[in-house]
PDB file of C-alpha atoms in Angstrom:
ATOM      1  CA  UNK P  29      14.348   4.480 -68.184  1.00  0.00           C
ATOM      2  CA  UNK P  30      15.883   6.075 -65.118  1.00  0.00           C
ATOM      3  CA  UNK P  31      16.394   4.439 -61.729  1.00  0.00           C
ATOM      4  CA  UNK P  32      15.966   6.585 -58.636  1.00  0.00           C
ATOM      5  CA  UNK P  33      16.215   5.458 -55.014  1.00  0.00           C
ATOM      6  CA  UNK P  34      13.939   6.555 -52.185  1.00  0.00           C
ATOM      7  CA  UNK P  35      14.208   5.722 -48.494  1.00  0.00           C
ATOM      8  CA  UNK P  36      10.894   6.651 -46.889  1.00  0.00           C
ATOM      9  CA  UNK P  37      10.404   6.725 -43.163  1.00  0.00           C
ATOM     10  CA  UNK P  38       7.052   4.977 -43.477  1.00  0.00           C
ATOM     11  CA  UNK P  39       8.335   1.422 -43.994  1.00  0.00           C
ATOM     12  CA  UNK P  40      12.050   1.614 -43.243  1.00  0.00           C
ATOM     13  CA  UNK P  41      12.908   0.037 -46.610  1.00  0.00           C
ATOM     14  CA  UNK P  42      14.851   1.443 -49.539  1.00  0.00           C
ATOM     15  CA  UNK P  43      13.107   1.361 -52.897  1.00  0.00           C
ATOM     16  CA  UNK P  44      14.357   1.468 -56.454  1.00  0.00           C
ATOM     17  CA  UNK P  45      11.973   3.494 -58.578  1.00  0.00           C
ATOM     18  CA  UNK P  46      12.050   2.800 -62.307  1.00  0.00           C
ATOM     19  CA  UNK P  47      10.813   5.813 -64.263  1.00  0.00           C
ATOM     20  CA  UNK P  48      10.147   5.998 -67.985  1.00  0.00           C
ATOM     21  CA  UNK P  49       9.687   9.750 -68.401  1.00  0.00           C
ATOM     22  CA  UNK P  50       7.908  11.344 -71.311  1.00  0.00           C
ATOM     23  CA  UNK P  51      10.431  13.580 -73.016  1.00  0.00           C
ATOM     24  CA  UNK P  52       8.198  16.586 -73.621  1.00  0.00           C
ATOM     25  CA  UNK P  53       6.683  16.625 -70.124  1.00  0.00           C
ATOM     26  CA  UNK P  54       6.582  20.112 -68.631  1.00  0.00           C
ATOM     27  CA  UNK P  55       4.438  22.134 -66.245  1.00  0.00           C
ATOM     28  CA  UNK P  56       2.276  22.952 -69.273  1.00  0.00           C
ATOM     29  CA  UNK P  57       2.238  19.396 -70.670  1.00  0.00           C
ATOM     30  CA  UNK P  58       1.784  16.897 -67.845  1.00  0.00           C
ATOM     31  CA  UNK P  59       1.278  13.267 -68.956  1.00  0.00           C
ATOM     32  CA  UNK P  60      -0.729  10.835 -66.887  1.00  0.00           C
ATOM     33  CA  UNK P  61       1.232   8.421 -64.709  1.00  0.00           C
ATOM     34  CA  UNK P  62       0.921   4.639 -64.341  1.00  0.00           C
ATOM     35  CA  UNK P  63       2.410   3.140 -61.168  1.00  0.00           C
ATOM     36  CA  UNK P  64       3.474  -0.513 -61.468  1.00  0.00           C
ATOM     37  CA  UNK P  65       4.063  -2.729 -58.431  1.00  0.00           C
ATOM     38  CA  UNK P  66       6.578  -5.612 -58.428  1.00  0.00           C
ATOM     39  CA  UNK P  67       8.615  -3.677 -60.962  1.00  0.00           C
ATOM     40  CA  UNK P  68      11.503  -6.144 -60.927  1.00  0.00           C
ATOM     41  CA  UNK P  69       9.223  -8.612 -62.689  1.00  0.00           C
ATOM     42  CA  UNK P  70       6.448  -6.607 -64.299  1.00  0.00           C
ATOM     43  CA  UNK P  71       7.934  -3.254 -65.350  1.00  0.00           C
ATOM     44  CA  UNK P  72       9.555  -4.644 -68.543  1.00  0.00           C
ATOM     45  CA  UNK P  73       6.282  -6.360 -69.476  1.00  0.00           C
ATOM     46  CA  UNK P  74       4.222  -3.221 -68.936  1.00  0.00           C
ATOM     47  CA  UNK P  75       6.731  -1.128 -70.873  1.00  0.00           C
ATOM     48  CA  UNK P  76       6.501  -3.481 -73.861  1.00  0.00           C
ATOM     49  CA  UNK P  77       2.699  -3.440 -73.747  1.00  0.00           C
ATOM     50  CA  UNK P  78       2.586   0.323 -73.384  1.00  0.00           C
ATOM     51  CA  UNK P  79       4.900   0.788 -76.368  1.00  0.00           C
ATOM     52  CA  UNK P  80       2.570  -1.179 -78.618  1.00  0.00           C
ATOM     53  CA  UNK P  81      -0.598   0.480 -77.348  1.00  0.00           C
ATOM     54  CA  UNK P  82       0.932   3.928 -77.652  1.00  0.00           C
ATOM     55  CA  UNK P  83       2.188   3.248 -81.178  1.00  0.00           C
ATOM     56  CA  UNK P  84      -1.294   2.111 -82.188  1.00  0.00           C
ATOM     57  CA  UNK P  85      -2.801   5.196 -80.526  1.00  0.00           C
ATOM     58  CA  UNK P  86      -4.871   3.243 -78.017  1.00  0.00           C
ATOM     59  CA  UNK P  87      -3.277   5.097 -75.095  1.00  0.00           C
ATOM     60  CA  UNK P  88      -1.734   8.575 -74.866  1.00  0.00           C
ATOM     61  CA  UNK P  89       1.834   9.398 -73.920  1.00  0.00           C
ATOM     62  CA  UNK P  90       2.344   8.247 -70.330  1.00  0.00           C
ATOM     63  CA  UNK P  91       4.939   8.248 -67.594  1.00  0.00           C
ATOM     64  CA  UNK P  92       5.468   4.690 -66.328  1.00  0.00           C
ATOM     65  CA  UNK P  93       6.746   4.312 -62.758  1.00  0.00           C
ATOM     66  CA  UNK P  94       7.834   0.965 -61.323  1.00  0.00           C
ATOM     67  CA  UNK P  95       8.333   0.242 -57.619  1.00  0.00           C
ATOM     68  CA  UNK P  96      10.766  -2.407 -56.361  1.00  0.00           C
ATOM     69  CA  UNK P  97      13.459  -2.876 -53.711  1.00  0.00           C
ATOM     70  CA  UNK P  98      17.075  -1.708 -53.486  1.00  0.00           C
ATOM     71  CA  UNK P  99      20.162  -3.419 -52.158  1.00  0.00           C
ATOM     72  CA  UNK P 100      22.161  -6.532 -52.933  1.00  0.00           C
ATOM     73  CA  UNK P 101      20.025  -9.636 -53.303  1.00  0.00           C
ATOM     74  CA  UNK P 102      16.895  -8.338 -51.565  1.00  0.00           C
ATOM     75  CA  UNK P 103      14.354 -10.983 -50.583  1.00  0.00           C
ATOM     76  CA  UNK P 104      11.594  -9.791 -52.891  1.00  0.00           C
ATOM     77  CA  UNK P 105       9.140 -12.442 -51.737  1.00  0.00           C
ATOM     78  CA  UNK P 106       9.477 -11.545 -48.067  1.00  0.00           C
ATOM     79  CA  UNK P 107       9.497  -7.786 -48.654  1.00  0.00           C
ATOM     80  CA  UNK P 108       6.400  -7.720 -50.853  1.00  0.00           C
ATOM     81  CA  UNK P 109       4.605  -9.968 -48.355  1.00  0.00           C
ATOM     82  CA  UNK P 110       5.186  -7.210 -45.818  1.00  0.00           C
ATOM     83  CA  UNK P 111       4.382  -4.145 -47.916  1.00  0.00           C
ATOM     84  CA  UNK P 112       1.420  -5.410 -49.910  1.00  0.00           C
ATOM     85  CA  UNK P 113      -0.627  -7.137 -47.221  1.00  0.00           C
ATOM     86  CA  UNK P 114      -3.173  -5.075 -45.290  1.00  0.00           C
ATOM     87  CA  UNK P 115      -3.201  -7.115 -42.089  1.00  0.00           C
ATOM     88  CA  UNK P 116      -0.706  -9.139 -40.077  1.00  0.00           C
ATOM     89  CA  UNK P 117      -1.036 -12.932 -40.040  1.00  0.00           C
ATOM     90  CA  UNK P 118       0.984 -15.339 -37.923  1.00  0.00           C
ATOM     91  CA  UNK P 119       2.518 -17.367 -40.738  1.00  0.00           C
ATOM     92  CA  UNK P 120       3.898 -14.340 -42.662  1.00  0.00           C
ATOM     93  CA  UNK P 121       6.507 -12.422 -40.627  1.00  0.00           C
ATOM     94  CA  UNK P 122       6.238  -8.648 -40.966  1.00  0.00           C
ATOM     95  CA  UNK P 123       2.952  -8.761 -42.851  1.00  0.00           C
ATOM     96  CA  UNK P 124       0.367  -6.008 -42.548  1.00  0.00           C
ATOM     97  CA  UNK P 125       2.469  -3.081 -43.745  1.00  0.00           C
ATOM     98  CA  UNK P 126       0.123  -1.979 -46.547  1.00  0.00           C
ATOM     99  CA  UNK P 127      -1.054   1.160 -44.683  1.00  0.00           C
ATOM    100  CA  UNK P 128       2.552   2.366 -44.365  1.00  0.00           C
ATOM    101  CA  UNK P 129       3.379   1.411 -47.961  1.00  0.00           C
ATOM    102  CA  UNK P 130       0.334   3.296 -49.232  1.00  0.00           C
ATOM    103  CA  UNK P 131       1.334   6.324 -47.150  1.00  0.00           C
ATOM    104  CA  UNK P 132       4.783   6.227 -48.774  1.00  0.00           C
ATOM    105  CA  UNK P 133       3.222   6.175 -52.242  1.00  0.00           C
ATOM    106  CA  UNK P 134       0.785   8.973 -51.456  1.00  0.00           C
ATOM    107  CA  UNK P 135       3.015  11.264 -49.415  1.00  0.00           C
ATOM    108  CA  UNK P 136       6.442  10.754 -50.987  1.00  0.00           C
ATOM    109  CA  UNK P 137       6.449   8.907 -54.301  1.00  0.00           C
ATOM    110  CA  UNK P 138       3.556  10.639 -56.040  1.00  0.00           C
ATOM    111  CA  UNK P 139       4.749  14.161 -55.078  1.00  0.00           C
ATOM    112  CA  UNK P 140       8.275  13.201 -56.199  1.00  0.00           C
ATOM    113  CA  UNK P 141       7.073  12.040 -59.628  1.00  0.00           C
ATOM    114  CA  UNK P 142       4.756  14.977 -60.132  1.00  0.00           C
ATOM    115  CA  UNK P 143       7.433  17.480 -59.086  1.00  0.00           C
ATOM    116  CA  UNK P 144      10.551  15.996 -60.690  1.00  0.00           C
ATOM    117  CA  UNK P 145       8.957  14.550 -63.858  1.00  0.00           C
ATOM    118  CA  UNK P 146       5.880  16.762 -64.306  1.00  0.00           C
ATOM    119  CA  UNK P 147       3.430  13.881 -64.005  1.00  0.00           C
ATOM    120  CA  UNK P 148      -0.206  14.892 -64.008  1.00  0.00           C
ATOM    121  CA  UNK P 149      -2.116  14.758 -60.714  1.00  0.00           C
ATOM    122  CA  UNK P 150      -5.120  13.625 -62.755  1.00  0.00           C
ATOM    123  CA  UNK P 151      -5.671  10.208 -64.253  1.00  0.00           C
ATOM    124  CA  UNK P 152      -3.230   8.258 -62.079  1.00  0.00           C
ATOM    125  CA  UNK P 153      -3.353   4.460 -62.450  1.00  0.00           C
ATOM    126  CA  UNK P 154      -2.119   1.757 -60.071  1.00  0.00           C
ATOM    127  CA  UNK P 155      -1.340  -1.737 -61.388  1.00  0.00           C
ATOM    128  CA  UNK P 156      -0.340  -4.864 -59.495  1.00  0.00           C
ATOM    129  CA  UNK P 157      -0.773  -8.631 -59.653  1.00  0.00           C
ATOM    130  CA  UNK P 158      -1.114 -11.297 -56.947  1.00  0.00           C
ATOM    131  CA  UNK P 159      -0.021  -9.610 -53.687  1.00  0.00           C
ATOM    132  CA  UNK P 160       0.305  -6.519 -55.874  1.00  0.00           C
ATOM    133  CA  UNK P 161      -3.341  -6.962 -56.818  1.00  0.00           C
ATOM    134  CA  UNK P 162      -4.256  -7.339 -53.156  1.00  0.00           C
ATOM    135  CA  UNK P 163      -2.506  -4.050 -52.434  1.00  0.00           C
ATOM    136  CA  UNK P 164      -4.080  -2.351 -55.454  1.00  0.00           C
ATOM    137  CA  UNK P 165      -7.535  -3.293 -54.188  1.00  0.00           C
ATOM    138  CA  UNK P 166      -6.610  -2.290 -50.643  1.00  0.00           C
ATOM    139  CA  UNK P 167      -5.624   1.146 -51.970  1.00  0.00           C
ATOM    140  CA  UNK P 168      -8.859   1.400 -53.942  1.00  0.00           C
ATOM    141  CA  UNK P 169     -11.087   0.452 -51.025  1.00  0.00           C
ATOM    142  CA  UNK P 170      -9.285   2.662 -48.513  1.00  0.00           C
ATOM    143  CA  UNK P 171      -8.431   5.707 -50.624  1.00  0.00           C
ATOM    144  CA  UNK P 172     -10.429   5.474 -53.857  1.00  0.00           C
ATOM    145  CA  UNK P 173      -9.660   9.049 -54.892  1.00  0.00           C
ATOM    146  CA  UNK P 174      -5.866   8.677 -54.876  1.00  0.00           C
ATOM    147  CA  UNK P 175      -5.863   6.944 -58.274  1.00  0.00           C
ATOM    148  CA  UNK P 176      -8.268   7.206 -61.166  1.00  0.00           C
ATOM    149  CA  UNK P 177      -7.674   3.635 -62.375  1.00  0.00           C
ATOM    150  CA  UNK P 178      -6.949   0.345 -60.611  1.00  0.00           C
ATOM    151  CA  UNK P 179      -5.750  -2.721 -62.560  1.00  0.00           C
ATOM    152  CA  UNK P 180      -5.573  -5.877 -60.426  1.00  0.00           C
ATOM    153  CA  UNK P 181      -4.908  -9.255 -62.086  1.00  0.00           C
ATOM    154  CA  UNK P 182      -5.060 -12.448 -60.036  1.00  0.00           C
ATOM    155  CA  UNK P 183      -5.387 -10.663 -56.714  1.00  0.00           C
ATOM    156  CA  UNK P 184      -4.817 -12.462 -53.426  1.00  0.00           C
ATOM    157  CA  UNK P 185      -8.305 -11.645 -52.209  1.00  0.00           C
ATOM    158  CA  UNK P 186      -8.195 -14.740 -50.009  1.00  0.00           C
ATOM    159  CA  UNK P 187      -5.760 -12.954 -47.654  1.00  0.00           C
ATOM    160  CA  UNK P 188      -6.727 -13.083 -43.957  1.00  0.00           C
ATOM    161  CA  UNK P 189     -10.167 -14.611 -44.458  1.00  0.00           C
ATOM    162  CA  UNK P 190     -10.921 -12.199 -47.295  1.00  0.00           C
ATOM    163  CA  UNK P 191     -10.482  -9.099 -45.165  1.00  0.00           C
ATOM    164  CA  UNK P 192     -10.935  -6.941 -48.279  1.00  0.00           C
ATOM    165  CA  UNK P 193     -14.682  -7.456 -47.994  1.00  0.00           C
ATOM    166  CA  UNK P 194     -14.626  -5.660 -44.649  1.00  0.00           C
ATOM    167  CA  UNK P 195     -13.001  -2.681 -46.342  1.00  0.00           C
ATOM    168  CA  UNK P 196     -15.573  -2.827 -49.112  1.00  0.00           C
ATOM    169  CA  UNK P 197     -18.409  -2.723 -46.583  1.00  0.00           C
ATOM    170  CA  UNK P 198     -16.803   0.146 -44.679  1.00  0.00           C
ATOM    171  CA  UNK P 199     -16.348   2.121 -47.903  1.00  0.00           C
ATOM    172  CA  UNK P 200     -19.998   1.646 -48.844  1.00  0.00           C
ATOM    173  CA  UNK P 201     -21.027   3.033 -45.465  1.00  0.00           C
ATOM    174  CA  UNK P 202     -19.058   6.216 -46.149  1.00  0.00           C
ATOM    175  CA  UNK P 203     -19.550   6.826 -49.847  1.00  0.00           C
ATOM    176  CA  UNK P 204     -22.534   7.012 -52.181  1.00  0.00           C
ATOM    177  CA  UNK P 205     -20.350   7.344 -55.268  1.00  0.00           C
ATOM    178  CA  UNK P 206     -16.849   6.410 -56.438  1.00  0.00           C
ATOM    179  CA  UNK P 207     -15.397   7.915 -59.589  1.00  0.00           C
ATOM    180  CA  UNK P 208     -12.845   5.172 -60.284  1.00  0.00           C
ATOM    181  CA  UNK P 209     -12.163   2.684 -63.042  1.00  0.00           C
ATOM    182  CA  UNK P 210     -11.465  -0.824 -61.792  1.00  0.00           C
ATOM    183  CA  UNK P 211     -10.297  -3.756 -63.908  1.00  0.00           C
ATOM    184  CA  UNK P 212     -10.168  -7.178 -62.237  1.00  0.00           C
ATOM    185  CA  UNK P 213      -9.013 -10.446 -63.784  1.00  0.00           C
ATOM    186  CA  UNK P 214      -8.203 -13.997 -62.803  1.00  0.00           C
ATOM    187  CA  UNK P 215      -6.900 -16.930 -64.828  1.00  0.00           C
ATOM    188  CA  UNK P 216      -9.318 -19.590 -66.043  1.00  0.00           C
ATOM    189  CA  UNK P 217      -7.183 -22.367 -64.542  1.00  0.00           C
ATOM    190  CA  UNK P 218      -6.488 -20.748 -61.163  1.00  0.00           C
ATOM    191  CA  UNK P 219      -9.318 -22.608 -59.495  1.00  0.00           C
ATOM    192  CA  UNK P 220     -12.345 -21.656 -57.449  1.00  0.00           C
ATOM    193  CA  UNK P 221     -10.206 -20.363 -54.575  1.00  0.00           C
ATOM    194  CA  UNK P 222      -9.072 -17.474 -56.798  1.00  0.00           C
ATOM    195  CA  UNK P 223     -11.989 -17.112 -59.206  1.00  0.00           C
ATOM    196  CA  UNK P 224     -14.872 -16.984 -56.740  1.00  0.00           C
ATOM    197  CA  UNK P 225     -13.441 -14.255 -54.468  1.00  0.00           C
ATOM    198  CA  UNK P 226     -12.792 -12.039 -57.497  1.00  0.00           C
ATOM    199  CA  UNK P 227     -16.301 -12.567 -58.819  1.00  0.00           C
ATOM    200  CA  UNK P 228     -17.820 -12.001 -55.387  1.00  0.00           C
ATOM    201  CA  UNK P 229     -15.922  -8.748 -54.915  1.00  0.00           C
ATOM    202  CA  UNK P 230     -16.975  -7.552 -58.371  1.00  0.00           C
ATOM    203  CA  UNK P 231     -20.605  -8.353 -57.574  1.00  0.00           C
ATOM    204  CA  UNK P 232     -20.405  -6.552 -54.238  1.00  0.00           C
ATOM    205  CA  UNK P 233     -19.090  -3.440 -55.968  1.00  0.00           C
ATOM    206  CA  UNK P 234     -21.639  -3.672 -58.761  1.00  0.00           C
ATOM    207  CA  UNK P 235     -24.482  -4.042 -56.279  1.00  0.00           C
ATOM    208  CA  UNK P 236     -23.538  -0.724 -54.666  1.00  0.00           C
ATOM    209  CA  UNK P 237     -24.640   1.025 -57.882  1.00  0.00           C
ATOM    210  CA  UNK P 238     -22.043   3.768 -57.607  1.00  0.00           C
ATOM    211  CA  UNK P 239     -23.101   6.125 -60.447  1.00  0.00           C
ATOM    212  CA  UNK P 240     -19.571   7.086 -61.557  1.00  0.00           C
ATOM    213  CA  UNK P 241     -17.798   3.753 -61.092  1.00  0.00           C
ATOM    214  CA  UNK P 242     -16.570   1.854 -64.132  1.00  0.00           C
ATOM    215  CA  UNK P 243     -15.921  -1.775 -63.288  1.00  0.00           C
ATOM    216  CA  UNK P 244     -14.973  -4.783 -65.395  1.00  0.00           C
ATOM    217  CA  UNK P 245     -14.179  -8.268 -64.104  1.00  0.00           C
ATOM    218  CA  UNK P 246     -12.857 -10.937 -66.481  1.00  0.00           C
ATOM    219  CA  UNK P 247     -11.874 -14.597 -66.233  1.00  0.00           C
ATOM    220  CA  UNK P 248      -9.098 -14.788 -68.839  1.00  0.00           C
ATOM    221  CA  UNK P 249      -9.301 -17.930 -70.958  1.00  0.00           C
ATOM    222  CA  UNK P 250      -6.398 -20.367 -71.004  1.00  0.00           C
ATOM    223  CA  UNK P 251      -4.290 -18.705 -68.296  1.00  0.00           C
ATOM    224  CA  UNK P 252      -3.066 -19.293 -64.765  1.00  0.00           C
ATOM    225  CA  UNK P 253      -1.552 -17.087 -62.075  1.00  0.00           C
ATOM    226  CA  UNK P 254       1.409 -15.671 -64.017  1.00  0.00           C
ATOM    227  CA  UNK P 255       0.257 -16.058 -67.602  1.00  0.00           C
ATOM    228  CA  UNK P 256      -2.862 -13.981 -66.881  1.00  0.00           C
ATOM    229  CA  UNK P 257      -0.742 -10.858 -66.533  1.00  0.00           C
ATOM    230  CA  UNK P 258       0.101  -9.859 -70.136  1.00  0.00           C
ATOM    231  CA  UNK P 259      -3.498  -9.692 -71.363  1.00  0.00           C
ATOM    232  CA  UNK P 260      -4.643  -8.201 -68.072  1.00  0.00           C
ATOM    233  CA  UNK P 261      -2.140  -5.366 -68.172  1.00  0.00           C
ATOM    234  CA  UNK P 262      -2.862  -4.715 -71.852  1.00  0.00           C
ATOM    235  CA  UNK P 263      -6.652  -4.585 -71.400  1.00  0.00           C
ATOM    236  CA  UNK P 264      -6.237  -2.678 -68.150  1.00  0.00           C
ATOM    237  CA  UNK P 265      -4.228   0.036 -69.837  1.00  0.00           C
TER     238      UNK P 265
END
């Protein structure tokens, strides 16, 4: 794995980008790319899962890209609460930076990966849990064509009075079809405050009857907020 640093103008932060390149990637052989949020925590997990799935021929050769923060002792909790939340709320300083963070991914990170590492522009996947799941769903509902797949375990759908449902309604007013694959999960023991919003969002999307959408929503047995991630990332991939 390589570590590259990017300093986009969109957010004013510096990011460490973990990249597991596929050795035979070339302009003629462009692997699909999976983008993993909260890479400090989840990139090693996703890499281990990918290795097993690839060995067993359940997934093809992929480029895995993780996104995290640079610098000495960065406050990951505060930074992700800024970048991964779509709206500003009073009790979370700096929140609401998701539009800028998504612009960084679309306008700088994806072109960088596809140029420098020959990642394919087709079949991109975005994966993130908790606030990362909130951001993944924000990206899906606001720019559903940017990625082909969205994997969102234990998403913070409760954020700002469940503002994601406003984005879902706005998307339905603009689109009659969405060609995306969406995998949602929540842990069995996370409680109604996490389970019901996920199920309600899944139902809202299902009720739109988008012909090309592939959606699966799962309550994962015997798990909570962190332990739901391994199975979710495996099944999502």
